[in-house]
CSV table of C-alpha atoms and ligand atoms in Angstrom, one decimal:
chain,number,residue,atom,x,y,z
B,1,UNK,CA,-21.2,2.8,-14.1
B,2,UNK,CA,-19.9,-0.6,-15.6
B,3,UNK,CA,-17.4,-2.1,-16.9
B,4,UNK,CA,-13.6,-2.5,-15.5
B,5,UNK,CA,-12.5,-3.3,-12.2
B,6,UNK,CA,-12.6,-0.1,-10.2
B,7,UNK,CA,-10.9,0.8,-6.4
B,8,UNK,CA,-10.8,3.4,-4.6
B,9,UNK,CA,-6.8,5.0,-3.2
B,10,UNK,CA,-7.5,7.2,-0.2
B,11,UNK,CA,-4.0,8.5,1.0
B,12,UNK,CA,-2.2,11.6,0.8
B,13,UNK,CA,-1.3,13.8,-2.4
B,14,UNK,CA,2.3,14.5,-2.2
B,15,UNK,CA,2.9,16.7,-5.1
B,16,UNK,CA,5.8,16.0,-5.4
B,17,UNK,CA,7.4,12.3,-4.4
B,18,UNK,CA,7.1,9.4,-6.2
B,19,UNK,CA,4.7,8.4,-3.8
B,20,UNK,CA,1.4,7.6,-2.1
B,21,UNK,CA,-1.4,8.8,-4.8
B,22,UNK,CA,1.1,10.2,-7.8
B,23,UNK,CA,2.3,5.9,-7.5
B,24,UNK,CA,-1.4,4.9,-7.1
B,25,UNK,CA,-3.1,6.2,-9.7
B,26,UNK,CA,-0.4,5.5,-12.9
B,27,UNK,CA,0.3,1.8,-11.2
B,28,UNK,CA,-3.1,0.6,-10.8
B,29,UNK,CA,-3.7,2.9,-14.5
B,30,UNK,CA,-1.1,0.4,-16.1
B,31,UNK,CA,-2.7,-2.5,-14.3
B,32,UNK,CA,-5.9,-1.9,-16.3
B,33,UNK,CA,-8.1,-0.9,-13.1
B,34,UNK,CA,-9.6,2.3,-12.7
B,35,UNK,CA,-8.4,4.5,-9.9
B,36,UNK,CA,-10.7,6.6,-8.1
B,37,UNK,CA,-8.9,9.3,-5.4
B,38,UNK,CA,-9.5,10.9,-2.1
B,39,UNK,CA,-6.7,13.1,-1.0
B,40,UNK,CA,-6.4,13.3,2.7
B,41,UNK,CA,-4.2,15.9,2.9
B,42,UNK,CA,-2.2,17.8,0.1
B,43,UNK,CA,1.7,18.0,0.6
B,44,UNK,CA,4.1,19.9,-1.6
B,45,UNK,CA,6.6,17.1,-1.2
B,46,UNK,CA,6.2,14.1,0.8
B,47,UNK,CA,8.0,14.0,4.6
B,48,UNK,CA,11.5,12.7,3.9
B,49,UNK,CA,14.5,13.9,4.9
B,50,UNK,CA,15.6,14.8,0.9
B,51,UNK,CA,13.2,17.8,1.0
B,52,UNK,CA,12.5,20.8,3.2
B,53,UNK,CA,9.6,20.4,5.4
B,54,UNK,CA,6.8,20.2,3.8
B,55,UNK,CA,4.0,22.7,3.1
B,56,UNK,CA,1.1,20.7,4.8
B,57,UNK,CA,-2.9,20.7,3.9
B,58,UNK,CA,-4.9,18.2,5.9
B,59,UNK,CA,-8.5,17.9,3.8
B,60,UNK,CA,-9.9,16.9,6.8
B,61,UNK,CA,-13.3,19.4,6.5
B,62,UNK,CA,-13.6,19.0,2.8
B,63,UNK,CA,-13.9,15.0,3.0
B,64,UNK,CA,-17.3,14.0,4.5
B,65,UNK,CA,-19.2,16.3,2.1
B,66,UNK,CA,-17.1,14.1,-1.2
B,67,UNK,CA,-17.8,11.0,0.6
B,68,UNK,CA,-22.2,12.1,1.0
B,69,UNK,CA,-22.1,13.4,-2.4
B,70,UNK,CA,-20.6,9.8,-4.2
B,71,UNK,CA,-23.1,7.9,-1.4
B,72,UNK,CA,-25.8,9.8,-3.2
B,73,UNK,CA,-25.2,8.9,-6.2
B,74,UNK,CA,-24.6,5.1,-5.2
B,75,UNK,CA,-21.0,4.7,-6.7
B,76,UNK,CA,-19.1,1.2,-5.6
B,77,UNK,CA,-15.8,0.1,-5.6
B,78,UNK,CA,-14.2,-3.3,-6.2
B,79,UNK,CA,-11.4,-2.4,-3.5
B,80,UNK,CA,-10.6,0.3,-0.9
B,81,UNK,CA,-7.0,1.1,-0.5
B,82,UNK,CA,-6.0,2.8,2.7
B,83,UNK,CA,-2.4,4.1,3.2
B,84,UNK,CA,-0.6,7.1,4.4
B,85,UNK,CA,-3.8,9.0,6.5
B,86,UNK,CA,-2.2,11.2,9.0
B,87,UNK,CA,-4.7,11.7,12.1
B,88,UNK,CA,-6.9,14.2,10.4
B,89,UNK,CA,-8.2,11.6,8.2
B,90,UNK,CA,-8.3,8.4,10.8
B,91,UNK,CA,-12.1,8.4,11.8
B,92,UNK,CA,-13.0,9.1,8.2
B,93,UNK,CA,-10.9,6.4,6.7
B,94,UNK,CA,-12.7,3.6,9.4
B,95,UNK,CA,-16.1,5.0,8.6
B,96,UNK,CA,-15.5,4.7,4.6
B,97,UNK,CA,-14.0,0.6,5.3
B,98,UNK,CA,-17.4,0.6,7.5
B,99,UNK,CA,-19.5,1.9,4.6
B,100,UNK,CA,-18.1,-0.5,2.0
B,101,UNK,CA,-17.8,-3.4,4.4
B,102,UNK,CA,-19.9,-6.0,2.5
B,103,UNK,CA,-19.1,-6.0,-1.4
B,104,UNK,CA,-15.1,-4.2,-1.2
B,105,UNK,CA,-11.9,-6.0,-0.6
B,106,UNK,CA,-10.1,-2.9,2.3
B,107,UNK,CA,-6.3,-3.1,1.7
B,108,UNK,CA,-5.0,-1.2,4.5
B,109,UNK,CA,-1.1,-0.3,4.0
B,110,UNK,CA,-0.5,0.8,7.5
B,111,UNK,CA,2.2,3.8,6.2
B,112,UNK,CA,3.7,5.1,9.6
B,113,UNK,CA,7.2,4.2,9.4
B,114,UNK,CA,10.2,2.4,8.0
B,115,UNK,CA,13.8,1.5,8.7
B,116,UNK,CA,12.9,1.0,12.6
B,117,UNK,CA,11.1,4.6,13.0
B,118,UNK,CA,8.0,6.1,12.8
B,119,UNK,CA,8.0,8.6,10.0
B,120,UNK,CA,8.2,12.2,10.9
B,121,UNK,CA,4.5,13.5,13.1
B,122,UNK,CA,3.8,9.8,13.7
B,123,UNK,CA,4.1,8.5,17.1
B,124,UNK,CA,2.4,5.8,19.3
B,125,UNK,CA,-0.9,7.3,19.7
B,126,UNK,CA,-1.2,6.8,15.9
B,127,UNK,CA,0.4,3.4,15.7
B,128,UNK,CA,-2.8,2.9,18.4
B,129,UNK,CA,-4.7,4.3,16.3
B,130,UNK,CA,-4.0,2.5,13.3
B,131,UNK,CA,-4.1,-1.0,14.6
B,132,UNK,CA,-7.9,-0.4,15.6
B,133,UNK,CA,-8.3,0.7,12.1
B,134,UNK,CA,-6.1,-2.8,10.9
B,135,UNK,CA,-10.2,-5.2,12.0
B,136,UNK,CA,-11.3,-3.8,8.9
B,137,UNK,CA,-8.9,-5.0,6.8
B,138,UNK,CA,-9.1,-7.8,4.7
B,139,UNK,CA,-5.1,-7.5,3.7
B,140,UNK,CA,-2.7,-5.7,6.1
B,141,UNK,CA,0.5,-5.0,4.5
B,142,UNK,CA,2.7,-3.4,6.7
B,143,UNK,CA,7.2,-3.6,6.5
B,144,UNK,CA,8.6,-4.8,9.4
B,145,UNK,CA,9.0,-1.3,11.2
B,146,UNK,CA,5.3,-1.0,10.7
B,147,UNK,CA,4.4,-4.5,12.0
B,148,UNK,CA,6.0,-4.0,15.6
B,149,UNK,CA,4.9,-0.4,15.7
B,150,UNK,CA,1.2,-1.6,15.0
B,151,UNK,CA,1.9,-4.0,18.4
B,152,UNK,CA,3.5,-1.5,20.5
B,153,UNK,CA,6.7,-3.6,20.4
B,154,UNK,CA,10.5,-2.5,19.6
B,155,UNK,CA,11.6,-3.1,16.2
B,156,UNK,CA,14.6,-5.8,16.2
B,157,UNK,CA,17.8,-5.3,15.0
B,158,UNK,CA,18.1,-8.7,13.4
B,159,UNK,CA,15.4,-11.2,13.2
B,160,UNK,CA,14.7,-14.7,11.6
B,161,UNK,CA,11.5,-16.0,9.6
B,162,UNK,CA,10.1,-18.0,13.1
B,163,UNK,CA,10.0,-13.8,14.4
B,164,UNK,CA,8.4,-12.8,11.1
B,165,UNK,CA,5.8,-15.7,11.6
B,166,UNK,CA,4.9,-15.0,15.1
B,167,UNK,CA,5.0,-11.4,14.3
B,168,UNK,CA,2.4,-12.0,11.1
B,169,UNK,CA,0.2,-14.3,14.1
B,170,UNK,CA,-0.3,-11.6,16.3
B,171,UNK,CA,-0.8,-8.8,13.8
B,172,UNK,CA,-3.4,-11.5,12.4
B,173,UNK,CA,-4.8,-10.6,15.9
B,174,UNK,CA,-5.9,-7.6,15.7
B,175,UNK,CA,-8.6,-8.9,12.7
B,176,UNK,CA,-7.2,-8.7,9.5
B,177,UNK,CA,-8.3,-12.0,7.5
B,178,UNK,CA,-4.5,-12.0,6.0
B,179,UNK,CA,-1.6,-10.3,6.8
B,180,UNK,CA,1.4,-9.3,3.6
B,181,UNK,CA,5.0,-8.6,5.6
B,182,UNK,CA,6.6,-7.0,3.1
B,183,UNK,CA,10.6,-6.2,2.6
B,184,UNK,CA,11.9,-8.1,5.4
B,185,UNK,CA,15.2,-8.9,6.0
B,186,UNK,CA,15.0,-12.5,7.7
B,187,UNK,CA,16.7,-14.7,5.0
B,188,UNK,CA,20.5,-13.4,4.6
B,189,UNK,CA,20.8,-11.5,1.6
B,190,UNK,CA,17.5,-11.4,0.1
B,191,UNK,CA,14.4,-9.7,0.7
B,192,UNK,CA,11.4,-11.5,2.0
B,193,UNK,CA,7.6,-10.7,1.9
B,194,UNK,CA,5.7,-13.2,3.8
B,195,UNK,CA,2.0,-14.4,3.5
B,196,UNK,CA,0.0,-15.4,6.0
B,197,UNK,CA,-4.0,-16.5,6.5
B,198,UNK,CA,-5.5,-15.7,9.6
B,199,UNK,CA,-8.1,-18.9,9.1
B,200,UNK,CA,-6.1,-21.8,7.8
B,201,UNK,CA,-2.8,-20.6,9.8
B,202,UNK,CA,-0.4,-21.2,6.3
B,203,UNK,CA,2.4,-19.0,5.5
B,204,UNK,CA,3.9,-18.7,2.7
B,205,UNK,CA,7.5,-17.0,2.3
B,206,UNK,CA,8.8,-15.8,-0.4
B,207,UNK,CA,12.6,-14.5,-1.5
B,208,UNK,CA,14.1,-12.6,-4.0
B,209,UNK,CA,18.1,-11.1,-4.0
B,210,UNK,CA,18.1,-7.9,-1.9
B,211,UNK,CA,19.3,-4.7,-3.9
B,212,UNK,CA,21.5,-2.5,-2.0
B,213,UNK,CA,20.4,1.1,-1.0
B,214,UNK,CA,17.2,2.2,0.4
B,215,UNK,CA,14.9,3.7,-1.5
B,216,UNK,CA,11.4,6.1,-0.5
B,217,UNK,CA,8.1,5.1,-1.8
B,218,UNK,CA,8.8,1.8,-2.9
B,219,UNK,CA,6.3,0.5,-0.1
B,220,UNK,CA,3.5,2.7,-1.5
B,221,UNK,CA,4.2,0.9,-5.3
B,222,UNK,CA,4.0,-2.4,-4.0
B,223,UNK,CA,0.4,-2.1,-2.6
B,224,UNK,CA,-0.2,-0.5,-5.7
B,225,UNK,CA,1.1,-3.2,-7.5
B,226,UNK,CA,-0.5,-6.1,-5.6
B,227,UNK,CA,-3.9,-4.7,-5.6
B,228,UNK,CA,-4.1,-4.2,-9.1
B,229,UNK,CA,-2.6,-7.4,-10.2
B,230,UNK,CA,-5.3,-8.6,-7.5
B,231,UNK,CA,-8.2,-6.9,-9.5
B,232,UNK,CA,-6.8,-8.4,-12.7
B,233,UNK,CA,-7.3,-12.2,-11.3
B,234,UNK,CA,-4.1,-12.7,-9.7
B,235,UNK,CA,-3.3,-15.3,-6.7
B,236,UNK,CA,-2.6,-13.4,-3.6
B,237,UNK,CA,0.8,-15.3,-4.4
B,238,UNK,CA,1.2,-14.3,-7.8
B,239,UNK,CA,0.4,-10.5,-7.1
B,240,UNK,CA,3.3,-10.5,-4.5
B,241,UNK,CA,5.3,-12.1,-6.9
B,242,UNK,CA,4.6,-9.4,-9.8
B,243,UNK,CA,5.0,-6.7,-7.2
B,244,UNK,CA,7.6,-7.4,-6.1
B,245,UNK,CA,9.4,-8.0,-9.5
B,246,UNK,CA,7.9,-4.4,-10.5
B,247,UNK,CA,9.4,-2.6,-8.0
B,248,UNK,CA,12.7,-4.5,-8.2
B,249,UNK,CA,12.8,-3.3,-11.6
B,250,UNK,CA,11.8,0.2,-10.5
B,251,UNK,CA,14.8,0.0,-8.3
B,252,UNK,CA,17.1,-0.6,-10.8
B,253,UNK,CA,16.2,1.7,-13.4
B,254,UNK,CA,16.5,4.3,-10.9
B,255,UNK,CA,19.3,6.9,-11.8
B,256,UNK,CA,22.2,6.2,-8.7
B,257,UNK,CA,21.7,10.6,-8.6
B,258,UNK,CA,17.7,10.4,-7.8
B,259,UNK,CA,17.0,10.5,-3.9
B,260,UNK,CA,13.7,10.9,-3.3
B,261,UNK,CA,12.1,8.1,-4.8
B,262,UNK,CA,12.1,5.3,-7.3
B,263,UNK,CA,11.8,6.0,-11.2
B,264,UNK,CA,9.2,3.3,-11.7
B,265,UNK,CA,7.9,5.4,-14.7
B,266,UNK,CA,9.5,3.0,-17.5
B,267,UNK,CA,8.5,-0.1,-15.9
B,268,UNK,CA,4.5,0.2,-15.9
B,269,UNK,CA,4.6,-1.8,-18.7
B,270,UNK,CA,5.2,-4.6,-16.8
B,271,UNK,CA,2.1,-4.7,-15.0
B,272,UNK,CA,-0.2,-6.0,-17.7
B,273,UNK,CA,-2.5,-3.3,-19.0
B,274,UNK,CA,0.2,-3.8,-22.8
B,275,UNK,CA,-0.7,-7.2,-22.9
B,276,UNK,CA,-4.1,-6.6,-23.1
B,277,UNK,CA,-3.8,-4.3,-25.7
B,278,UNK,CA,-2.1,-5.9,-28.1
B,279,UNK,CA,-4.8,-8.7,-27.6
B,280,UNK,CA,-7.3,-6.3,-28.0
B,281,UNK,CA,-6.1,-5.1,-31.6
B,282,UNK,CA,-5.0,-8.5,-32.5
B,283,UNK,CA,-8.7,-9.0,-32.5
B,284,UNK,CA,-9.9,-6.0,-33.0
B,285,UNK,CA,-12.6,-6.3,-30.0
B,286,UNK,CA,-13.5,-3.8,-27.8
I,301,LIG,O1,5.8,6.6,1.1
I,301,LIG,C1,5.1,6.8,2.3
I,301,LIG,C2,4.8,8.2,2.5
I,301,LIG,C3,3.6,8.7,1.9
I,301,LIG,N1,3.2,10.0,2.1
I,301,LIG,C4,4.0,10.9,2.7
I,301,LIG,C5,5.2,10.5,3.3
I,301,LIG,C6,5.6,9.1,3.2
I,301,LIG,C7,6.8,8.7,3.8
I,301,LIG,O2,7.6,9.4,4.3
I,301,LIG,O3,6.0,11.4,3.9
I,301,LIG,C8,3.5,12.3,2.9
């Protein structure tokens, strides 16, 4: 296989959702980057409160022999992408990051919780859990809720940036070379994602107007977002940026009447793959 960029999403299938792979594979699509898939568990819809409970299908048994067979045949990937597991999938998700260790960027979007709670069938032995699987990482991008879960700590009611940035220190603790805090809400009014390097220590913060309402799946097209702008040749910095303006964008094109996710369909034009295709018939190369 040559060519493109090429990473690897290995999360849940909510069938229906807006969410985890069915944002995943169109976002990193648009972003020019091929998207390879390994379903952890199949879900009719995905866990929030504006469905019924969902029909649930761990592929717990079915993963290891998907995983031999693509060893076999010595596929790579530019970038692993780890987000909502659930515990059936845990040990196989450390032993993939373990496999690709030396030649893939591991993304790890540490999906367990948001608005101060772990999402429902998560508790703390998962949060455990995942924050042993948060060494491999070479970007952890959790929210807020997901950052103190990952630490064992209480999530704060309000909060200011020096919290954020002792909060991004210690998660930079447990071995992640950089940590992403995304959507926080330490800067009045606006929403916040900071960037911090474990080696050199610098943080970077960086704001945007917060839109009102709170909206499912948005966390799952950021990561999406970022590591396909990252694959394109994007700044850690700039693929924030872009991110973040794509799902702001998402946001607001969302119909006020749609509740279970964000209608981010019209605005994967924004994240590049157009650009390069008028370029390529402008020229007429390949
Ligand atoms: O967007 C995060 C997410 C992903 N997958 C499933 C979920 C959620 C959040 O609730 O339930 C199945």
């Amino acid at each position: 296989m040559t060519g493109g960029k090429r990473v690897l999403s290995l999360q849940d299938l909510s069938c229906v959702g807006q969410c985890s792979l069915t944002a995943a594979l169109p976002v990193l699509s648009a972003c020019g980057v091929e998207c390879c898939v390994l379903p952890t568990a199949v879900l009719s819809t995905h866990t929030g409160p504006e469905f019924d409970p969902p029909e649930v299908h761990p592929l717990t048994d079915v993963l290891p022999a998907v995983w031999e067979s693509w060893r076999k045949q010595g596929f790579t990937f530019d970038a692993l992408a780890l987000g909502y597991l659930g515990t059936g999938a845990m040990d196989f998700a450390a032993r993939v990051a373990d496999d690709l260790r030396d030649s893939t960027l591991v993304l790890i979007d540490p999906a367990m919780g948001d608005n101060g709670r772990f999402y429902s069938g998560f508790g703390p032995d998962y949060a455990v859990r995942m924050a042993a699987l948060c060494q491999r990482a070479d970007i952890l991008l959790p929210n807020l809720t997901e950052g103190c879960l990952l630490l064992g700590e209480p999530v704060p009611e309000g909060y200011d940036e020096d919290f954020c940035l002792r909060l991004a220190r210690r998660l930079a603790g447990l071995g992640p070379r950089t940590v992403v805090l995304t959507g926080l809400d330490c800067v009045p009014g606006q929403a916040t994602n900071l960037i911090y390097r474990s080696e050199s220590g610098s943080a970077v913060f960086q704001s945007r107007p917060r839109l009102p309402g709170r909206f499912h799946g948005t966390g799952d097209l950021f990561a999406a977002a970022l590591l396909g702008r990252l694959m394109r040749g994007d700044t850690l910095e700039q693929a924030v940026e872009t991110a973040s303006d794509f799902v702001a964008a998402a946001i607001r094109r969302t119909d006020p009447g749609h509740s279970y996710g964000v209608q981010f369909e019209g605005c994967l034009g924004m994240l590049g793959c157009e650009k390069r295709l008028e370029k390529t018939s402008l020229t007429g190369a390949k």
